[in-house]
XYZ file of C-alpha atoms in Angstrom:
106
model
C -75.530 126.811 17.489
C -76.406 128.289 20.828
C -78.217 131.686 20.747
C -77.249 134.637 22.831
C -80.396 134.301 24.934
C -79.583 130.619 25.620
C -76.080 131.362 26.546
C -77.093 134.209 28.818
C -79.650 131.939 30.567
C -76.954 129.370 31.141
C -74.605 131.998 32.593
C -77.347 133.269 34.955
C -78.287 129.730 36.045
C -74.601 128.850 36.820
C -73.642 132.101 38.601
C -76.844 132.612 40.573
C -77.550 128.993 41.191
C -81.197 129.383 40.308
C -83.484 126.824 38.748
C -83.822 126.873 34.908
C -87.612 127.474 34.917
C -87.121 130.715 36.814
C -84.772 132.169 34.168
C -87.020 133.683 31.477
C -86.331 136.680 29.344
C -88.687 138.734 31.561
C -87.160 137.580 34.827
C -86.027 140.579 36.923
C -82.477 139.969 38.368
C -83.238 141.586 41.739
C -86.946 140.855 42.163
C -87.297 137.405 40.601
C -83.828 135.929 40.773
C -82.801 137.647 44.095
C -79.491 138.873 42.675
C -77.578 141.568 44.709
C -75.310 144.202 43.203
C -72.179 141.960 43.510
C -74.052 139.249 41.543
C -74.822 141.775 38.822
C -71.184 142.853 38.559
C -70.163 139.222 38.264
C -72.798 138.570 35.569
C -71.712 141.552 33.501
C -68.021 140.484 33.763
C -68.973 136.972 32.596
C -71.167 138.286 29.762
C -68.234 140.325 28.564
C -65.847 137.333 28.836
C -68.209 134.926 27.102
C -69.253 137.273 24.253
C -65.935 139.047 23.691
C -67.287 142.573 24.089
C -67.239 145.407 26.551
C -70.438 146.420 28.180
C -70.346 150.111 28.896
C -71.127 151.191 32.524
C -74.224 153.222 31.430
C -75.534 150.185 29.585
C -74.809 147.841 32.519
C -76.727 150.008 34.896
C -79.847 149.678 32.592
C -79.810 145.859 32.741
C -82.595 144.720 34.972
C -83.864 141.628 33.278
C -82.416 138.537 31.494
C -83.803 139.812 28.195
C -82.078 143.120 28.651
C -78.804 141.325 29.505
C -79.259 139.350 26.222
C -79.756 142.240 23.992
C -77.046 144.336 25.717
C -74.577 141.395 25.384
C -75.421 141.011 21.704
C -74.833 144.661 21.022
C -71.557 144.648 22.890
C -70.405 141.750 20.880
C -71.315 143.495 17.595
C -69.413 146.646 18.693
C -66.330 144.610 19.286
C -66.144 143.166 15.801
C -64.083 145.521 13.653
C -65.736 146.392 10.228
C -64.147 146.950 6.953
C -64.024 150.473 5.707
C -66.162 149.479 2.726
C -69.073 149.453 5.138
C -69.555 145.678 4.786
C -70.124 144.510 8.445
C -69.045 141.013 7.379
C -65.587 142.059 6.273
C -63.000 142.090 9.012
C -60.319 144.684 8.872
C -56.673 143.500 8.415
C -54.026 145.264 10.286
C -52.312 147.902 8.301
C -48.510 147.774 8.086
C -46.875 151.081 8.280
C -43.118 151.217 7.710
C -41.029 152.742 10.399
C -39.336 156.061 9.615
C -35.805 154.692 10.147
C -36.438 151.916 7.563
C -36.071 154.376 4.654
C -32.755 154.880 3.008
C -31.301 158.412 3.481
């Protein structure tokens, strides 16, 4: 199974068109990979799409390296998975059915 880091690296390579050997966890998007602000927005949107989570604006502004993008994407993905009230993070919540008020006999 592909790790978050591997997937982030593939996304960066595809969207920025850079060579694979340049994309390390320490690679700086602007300085090393020559990404501009539009590139960064597109990367954030693709990370959200691929990992199924939302990256908050304040978190997105802190992403300067491929490693930071990996950890932020991982955390966004974890936040998007609903947890069971038992506190067990592996247990997903099922939707709770609430009867409509007009379904009760008067």
